[in-house]
């Protein structure tokens, strides 16, 4: 077996070992047998909520076992093919098996990453909110670049992207925008993007071609599942309607169709300005419930809570990531130290490497916390 194929095998087996570790492989079959026994209980559906959770947990375990089993089978089958091809001096068989191993390595790495998305709401759809920070027109332009970056990333993932509301900048770009991104693990992937993003570049708006630093903030929170009850006291909210500033159409700016909901106890403000007033009320209320659910998740997860508390204003000292376009090309995440010189790729939505590094960091921190809690 050639060195590159052997490296692929080593990496696949490493991913398999990590998958087994995260799902506690030694007890997986016993837990599945317990799930199957509980599914057969005729009283299971007396409590529909509990039954649905059990079925989801069982399916996750079934899927996890299937992934590990298939990876192990596929890697062994291709190793056997290479050995057979070498014995019979069949270069075509060897080459096909080696290419299959390289493709399998990518699949194993992807499954390894997905295994990190095991939080309570990680599988949910998500809201993505972008706000320009210090820097005026520069920051509004930077906010629009970030919006395009995340939309491109979501489209590459096959996710559905819906613009919920937007406020244009006075000269260029946007002051703010809220998107709903729908797809499996959308929140799990995007949750670590919350924070301040810093851009350094030669300003296209500066006639002297000087270097400028701009800031914009990103906030990510999950769409609440229908089976999760979030109570909102009508006395705690104020609903305002106002005229949409969106572009196009003879009816624009003639009716108060946009909706803003303010939640007094938390200070949360959500808006929707893209549809009819009735639809905007529904969208804004769902967004408010999602924000309140995020607060509850934060209280349960100290690490996430600390990250949100430290997010602060969109300016110096609060950034999680820097995007430097001049005098050199670099994107660096300040939490993980992950960096890349492919700035064009990142701004075009190639974010998986940055996200994966943060997911791995958060997973290791969670593991340490769990170990300390068990001690």
Coordinates of C-alpha atoms in Angstrom, one line a residue:
X1 CA 0.0 0.0 0.0
X2 CA 1.4 3.4 -1.0
X3 CA 2.1 6.0 1.7
X4 CA -0.8 8.3 0.8
X5 CA -3.3 5.4 0.9
X6 CA -1.9 4.3 4.3
X7 CA -2.2 7.9 5.6
X8 CA -5.8 7.9 4.5
X9 CA -6.4 4.6 6.4
X10 CA -4.7 5.9 9.5
X11 CA -6.9 9.1 9.5
X12 CA -10.1 7.1 8.9
X13 CA -9.3 4.8 11.8
X14 CA -8.5 7.8 14.0
X15 CA -11.9 9.3 13.1
X16 CA -13.6 6.0 13.9
X17 CA -11.9 5.8 17.3
X18 CA -13.1 9.4 18.1
X19 CA -16.6 8.5 17.0
X20 CA -16.6 5.5 19.2
X21 CA -15.3 7.5 22.1
X22 CA -18.0 10.2 21.8
X23 CA -20.8 7.6 21.7
X24 CA -19.3 5.3 24.4
X25 CA -19.0 2.4 21.9
X26 CA -18.6 -0.2 24.6
X27 CA -22.1 0.3 25.9
X28 CA -23.8 1.3 22.6
X29 CA -25.3 -2.1 21.9
X30 CA -26.6 -2.5 25.5
X31 CA -28.2 1.0 25.3
X32 CA -29.8 0.1 22.0
X33 CA -31.3 -3.1 23.5
X34 CA -32.7 -1.0 26.4
X35 CA -34.2 1.5 23.9
X36 CA -35.8 -1.3 21.9
X37 CA -37.3 -2.8 25.1
X38 CA -38.8 0.5 26.1
X39 CA -40.2 1.1 22.6
X40 CA -42.1 -2.2 23.0
X41 CA -43.7 -0.9 26.2
X42 CA -47.5 -0.3 25.4
X43 CA -47.6 2.6 27.9
X44 CA -44.8 4.5 26.2
X45 CA -47.0 6.9 24.4
X46 CA -49.0 7.8 27.5
X47 CA -46.5 10.6 27.7
X48 CA -46.1 11.8 24.1
X49 CA -43.3 14.3 24.9
X50 CA -41.2 11.7 26.7
X51 CA -41.9 9.1 24.0
X52 CA -40.8 11.5 21.2
X53 CA -37.5 12.2 23.1
X54 CA -36.9 8.5 23.5
X55 CA -37.5 7.9 19.8
X56 CA -35.1 10.7 18.8
X57 CA -32.4 9.4 21.2
X58 CA -32.8 5.9 19.9
X59 CA -32.6 7.0 16.3
X60 CA -29.4 9.0 17.0
X61 CA -27.9 5.9 18.6
X62 CA -29.0 3.7 15.6
X63 CA -27.6 6.2 13.1
X64 CA -24.3 6.5 15.1
X65 CA -23.8 2.7 15.2
X66 CA -24.6 2.4 11.5
X67 CA -22.0 5.1 10.6
X68 CA -19.2 3.5 12.6
X69 CA -20.1 0.0 11.3
X70 CA -20.1 1.2 7.7
X71 CA -16.8 3.1 8.0
X72 CA -15.2 0.0 9.5
X73 CA -16.5 -2.2 6.8
X74 CA -15.6 0.1 3.9
X75 CA -12.1 0.7 5.1
X76 CA -11.4 -3.0 5.6
X77 CA -13.0 -3.9 2.3
X78 CA -10.7 -1.5 0.4
X79 CA -7.6 -2.5 2.3
X80 CA -8.4 -6.1 1.3
X81 CA -8.9 -5.1 -2.3
X82 CA -5.5 -3.3 -2.3
X83 CA -3.9 -6.4 -0.8
X84 CA -5.6 -8.6 -3.4
X85 CA -4.7 -6.3 -6.3
X86 CA -1.0 -6.2 -5.2
X87 CA -0.9 -10.0 -5.0
X88 CA -2.4 -10.3 -8.5
X89 CA -0.4 -7.3 -9.9
X90 CA -3.7 -5.6 -10.9
X91 CA -2.8 -1.9 -10.8
X92 CA -6.4 -0.9 -11.7
X93 CA -7.9 -2.6 -8.7
X94 CA -5.2 -1.1 -6.4
X95 CA -5.8 2.4 -7.9
X96 CA -9.6 2.3 -7.5
X97 CA -9.4 1.1 -3.9
X98 CA -6.9 3.8 -3.0
X99 CA -9.1 6.5 -4.5
X100 CA -12.0 5.0 -2.6
X101 CA -10.0 5.3 0.7
X102 CA -9.3 8.9 0.0
X103 CA -13.0 9.6 -0.5
X104 CA -13.8 7.7 2.6
X105 CA -11.3 9.8 4.6
X106 CA -13.4 12.9 3.7
X107 CA -16.6 11.1 4.8
X108 CA -15.1 10.0 8.0
X109 CA -13.8 13.5 8.8
X110 CA -17.3 14.9 8.1
X111 CA -18.9 12.4 10.4
X112 CA -16.4 13.1 13.1
X113 CA -17.3 16.8 12.9
X114 CA -21.1 16.1 13.0
X115 CA -20.5 14.0 16.1
X116 CA -19.5 17.2 17.9
X117 CA -23.0 18.7 17.2
X118 CA -24.7 17.0 20.2
X119 CA -26.0 20.0 22.0
X120 CA -29.7 20.2 22.9
X121 CA -30.6 22.6 20.0
X122 CA -27.7 21.8 17.6
X123 CA -30.0 20.1 15.1
X124 CA -32.4 23.1 14.9
X125 CA -32.8 25.7 12.3
X126 CA -31.3 29.0 13.3
X127 CA -31.6 32.8 13.2
X128 CA -28.5 34.7 12.1
X129 CA -28.4 38.4 13.1
X130 CA -25.7 40.8 11.7
X131 CA -25.2 44.4 13.0
X132 CA -22.7 46.9 11.8
X133 CA -20.4 48.4 14.5
X134 CA -17.9 51.2 14.9
X135 CA -16.8 52.6 11.6
X136 CA -19.9 54.2 9.8
X137 CA -20.1 53.4 6.1
X138 CA -17.1 51.1 6.3
X139 CA -18.8 48.9 9.0
X140 CA -22.1 48.9 7.0
X141 CA -20.2 47.6 4.0
X142 CA -18.4 45.0 6.2
X143 CA -21.8 43.9 7.6
X144 CA -23.0 43.3 4.0
X145 CA -19.9 41.3 3.2
X146 CA -20.4 39.2 6.2
X147 CA -24.1 38.6 5.2
X148 CA -23.0 37.5 1.8
X149 CA -20.3 35.2 3.3
X150 CA -22.9 33.4 5.5
X151 CA -25.5 33.1 2.8
X152 CA -22.9 31.6 0.5
X153 CA -21.8 29.2 3.2
X154 CA -25.4 28.1 3.9
X155 CA -26.1 27.6 0.2
X156 CA -23.1 25.4 -0.2
X157 CA -24.5 23.3 2.7
X158 CA -27.8 23.0 0.9
X159 CA -29.6 25.0 3.6
X160 CA -32.6 27.2 2.9
X161 CA -31.9 30.9 3.6
X162 CA -34.7 33.4 4.2
X163 CA -34.2 37.2 4.9
X164 CA -36.3 38.2 7.8
X165 CA -35.5 41.9 8.1
X166 CA -32.9 44.3 7.0
X167 CA -31.9 48.0 7.5
X168 CA -29.8 49.5 4.8
X169 CA -26.8 51.7 5.5
X170 CA -27.0 55.4 4.7
X171 CA -24.4 55.3 1.9
X172 CA -23.6 51.6 1.4
X173 CA -24.1 48.2 2.9
X174 CA -26.4 47.4 5.7
X175 CA -26.8 48.5 9.3
X176 CA -28.4 45.2 10.2
X177 CA -30.0 42.0 8.8
X178 CA -31.6 38.9 10.2
X179 CA -31.7 35.7 8.3
X180 CA -33.5 32.4 9.0
X181 CA -31.3 29.5 8.0
X182 CA -33.0 26.1 7.8
X183 CA -31.3 22.7 7.6
X184 CA -30.0 19.8 9.7
X185 CA -27.5 21.1 12.3
X186 CA -27.8 24.7 11.1
X187 CA -27.6 26.1 14.6
X188 CA -25.0 23.6 15.7
X189 CA -22.6 24.8 12.9
X190 CA -23.3 28.5 13.3
X191 CA -23.6 28.9 17.0
X192 CA -19.9 29.6 17.5
X193 CA -20.0 32.5 15.0
X194 CA -21.6 34.7 17.6
X195 CA -19.2 37.6 18.4
X196 CA -17.5 40.6 16.9
X197 CA -15.8 40.2 13.5
X198 CA -13.0 42.6 12.6
X199 CA -11.9 43.6 9.0
X200 CA -8.7 45.4 8.0
X201 CA -8.4 46.6 4.4
X202 CA -7.7 49.5 2.1
X203 CA -11.0 51.4 2.1
X204 CA -12.8 51.7 -1.2
X205 CA -14.5 54.7 0.3
X206 CA -11.2 56.6 1.1
X207 CA -9.9 58.7 -1.7
X208 CA -6.5 58.6 0.0
X209 CA -6.5 54.8 -0.1
X210 CA -5.7 54.4 3.6
X211 CA -6.1 51.3 5.6
X212 CA -9.2 51.1 7.7
X213 CA -10.4 48.8 10.5
X214 CA -14.1 47.9 10.7
X215 CA -16.3 45.9 13.1
X216 CA -19.6 44.1 12.8
X217 CA -21.3 41.8 15.3
X218 CA -22.9 38.4 14.6
X219 CA -25.5 36.8 16.9
X220 CA -26.8 33.3 16.3
X221 CA -29.8 31.7 18.1
X222 CA -31.8 28.6 17.4
X223 CA -35.3 28.4 16.0
X224 CA -37.5 27.0 18.7
X225 CA -39.0 23.5 18.0
X226 CA -42.8 23.3 18.0
X227 CA -42.6 20.9 20.9
X228 CA -40.7 23.4 23.1
X229 CA -43.0 25.7 25.0
X230 CA -41.8 29.3 25.6
X231 CA -44.2 31.4 27.5
X232 CA -44.3 35.1 26.7
X233 CA -46.4 37.3 29.0
X234 CA -48.3 39.8 26.8
X235 CA -47.7 42.4 29.6
X236 CA -44.0 42.0 29.1
X237 CA -43.9 43.0 25.4
X238 CA -44.6 46.1 23.3
X239 CA -45.5 45.7 19.6
X240 CA -44.8 48.6 17.3
X241 CA -45.6 48.9 13.6
X242 CA -43.7 51.1 11.2
X243 CA -43.2 51.7 7.5
X244 CA -40.8 49.3 5.7
X245 CA -37.8 50.9 4.0
X246 CA -37.3 48.0 1.6
X247 CA -36.8 48.6 -2.1
X248 CA -39.3 48.3 -5.0
X249 CA -43.0 48.2 -5.5
X250 CA -45.7 50.9 -5.6
X251 CA -47.0 50.0 -2.1
X252 CA -43.7 50.5 -0.4
X253 CA -43.7 53.1 2.4
X254 CA -47.5 53.5 2.0
X255 CA -48.5 51.1 4.9
X256 CA -47.2 50.4 8.3
X257 CA -46.4 46.7 7.6
X258 CA -43.1 46.2 9.5
X259 CA -43.3 45.0 13.1
X260 CA -41.0 45.5 16.0
X261 CA -41.4 43.6 19.3
X262 CA -39.7 44.8 22.5
X263 CA -39.4 42.4 25.4
X264 CA -39.1 44.6 28.5
X265 CA -37.7 42.1 31.1
X266 CA -34.7 41.2 28.9
X267 CA -34.4 44.3 26.6
X268 CA -34.6 42.0 23.5
X269 CA -35.8 43.7 20.4
X270 CA -36.8 41.7 17.2
X271 CA -38.1 43.0 13.9
X272 CA -39.5 41.7 10.7
X273 CA -40.1 43.9 7.6
X274 CA -40.3 41.7 4.6
X275 CA -43.9 40.5 4.5
X276 CA -47.4 41.5 5.4
X277 CA -48.1 42.9 8.9
X278 CA -49.8 39.6 10.0
X279 CA -46.8 37.5 8.8
X280 CA -44.4 39.9 10.3
X281 CA -46.0 39.6 13.7
X282 CA -45.8 35.8 13.5
X283 CA -42.1 35.9 12.4
X284 CA -41.1 38.4 15.0
X285 CA -42.8 36.5 17.8
X286 CA -41.1 33.3 16.7
X287 CA -37.8 35.2 16.7
X288 CA -38.5 36.5 20.2
X289 CA -39.2 33.0 21.5
X290 CA -36.0 31.8 19.9
X291 CA -34.0 34.5 21.7
X292 CA -35.6 33.7 25.0
X293 CA -34.9 30.0 24.4
X294 CA -31.3 30.9 23.7
X295 CA -31.1 32.7 27.0
X296 CA -32.3 29.5 28.7
X297 CA -29.7 27.5 26.8
X298 CA -27.0 30.0 28.0
X299 CA -28.0 29.5 31.6
X300 CA -27.6 25.8 31.2
X301 CA -24.2 26.0 29.4
X302 CA -21.7 28.1 31.3
X303 CA -19.2 28.2 28.4
X304 CA -21.8 29.6 25.9
X305 CA -23.1 32.0 28.6
X306 CA -19.6 33.4 29.2
X307 CA -19.1 33.9 25.4
X308 CA -22.3 35.9 25.1
X309 CA -21.6 38.0 28.2
X310 CA -18.1 38.8 26.9
X311 CA -19.3 39.6 23.4
X312 CA -19.7 43.3 24.2
X313 CA -19.9 46.1 21.7
X314 CA -18.8 45.7 18.1
X315 CA -15.4 47.3 18.5
X316 CA -11.8 46.9 19.8
X317 CA -11.1 44.2 22.3
X318 CA -14.2 42.2 21.7
X319 CA -13.5 40.4 18.4
X320 CA -13.5 36.7 17.9
X321 CA -12.0 36.7 14.5
X322 CA -9.9 39.0 12.3
X323 CA -10.0 39.3 8.5
X324 CA -6.9 41.0 7.2
X325 CA -6.8 41.9 3.5
X326 CA -3.9 44.4 3.7
X327 CA -0.9 44.5 4.0
X328 CA -1.1 40.7 3.9
X329 CA -3.9 38.1 3.5
X330 CA -5.0 36.3 6.6
X331 CA -8.1 35.2 8.5
X332 CA -7.5 34.2 12.1
X333 CA -9.8 33.0 14.8
X334 CA -8.6 34.5 18.1
X335 CA -10.2 31.7 20.2
X336 CA -8.6 28.7 18.4
X337 CA -5.6 30.4 16.7
X338 CA -6.8 28.7 13.5
X339 CA -5.7 30.8 10.5
X340 CA -5.7 30.7 6.7
X341 CA -4.4 32.9 4.0
X342 CA -7.3 32.0 1.7
X343 CA -9.3 35.2 2.5
X344 CA -11.2 35.1 -0.8
X345 CA -12.3 31.6 -0.1
X346 CA -13.5 32.4 3.4
X347 CA -15.4 35.5 2.3
X348 CA -17.0 33.3 -0.4
X349 CA -18.3 31.0 2.3
X350 CA -15.5 28.5 2.9
X351 CA -16.0 28.5 6.7
X352 CA -15.9 24.8 7.6
X353 CA -12.3 24.8 8.8
X354 CA -12.8 27.8 11.1
X355 CA -16.1 26.3 12.4
X356 CA -14.6 22.9 12.9
X357 CA -11.7 24.2 15.0
X358 CA -14.2 26.0 17.3
X359 CA -16.4 23.0 17.6
X360 CA -13.4 20.8 18.6
X361 CA -12.3 23.4 21.1
X362 CA -15.8 23.6 22.7
X363 CA -16.0 19.8 22.7
X364 CA -12.7 19.5 24.6
X365 CA -13.8 22.1 27.1
X366 CA -17.1 20.3 27.6
X367 CA -15.3 17.0 28.1
X368 CA -13.0 18.6 30.8
X369 CA -16.0 20.1 32.5
X370 CA -17.9 16.8 32.5
X371 CA -14.8 15.0 33.9
X372 CA -14.5 17.6 36.7
X373 CA -18.2 17.2 37.4
X374 CA -17.8 13.5 37.7
X375 CA -14.8 13.7 40.0

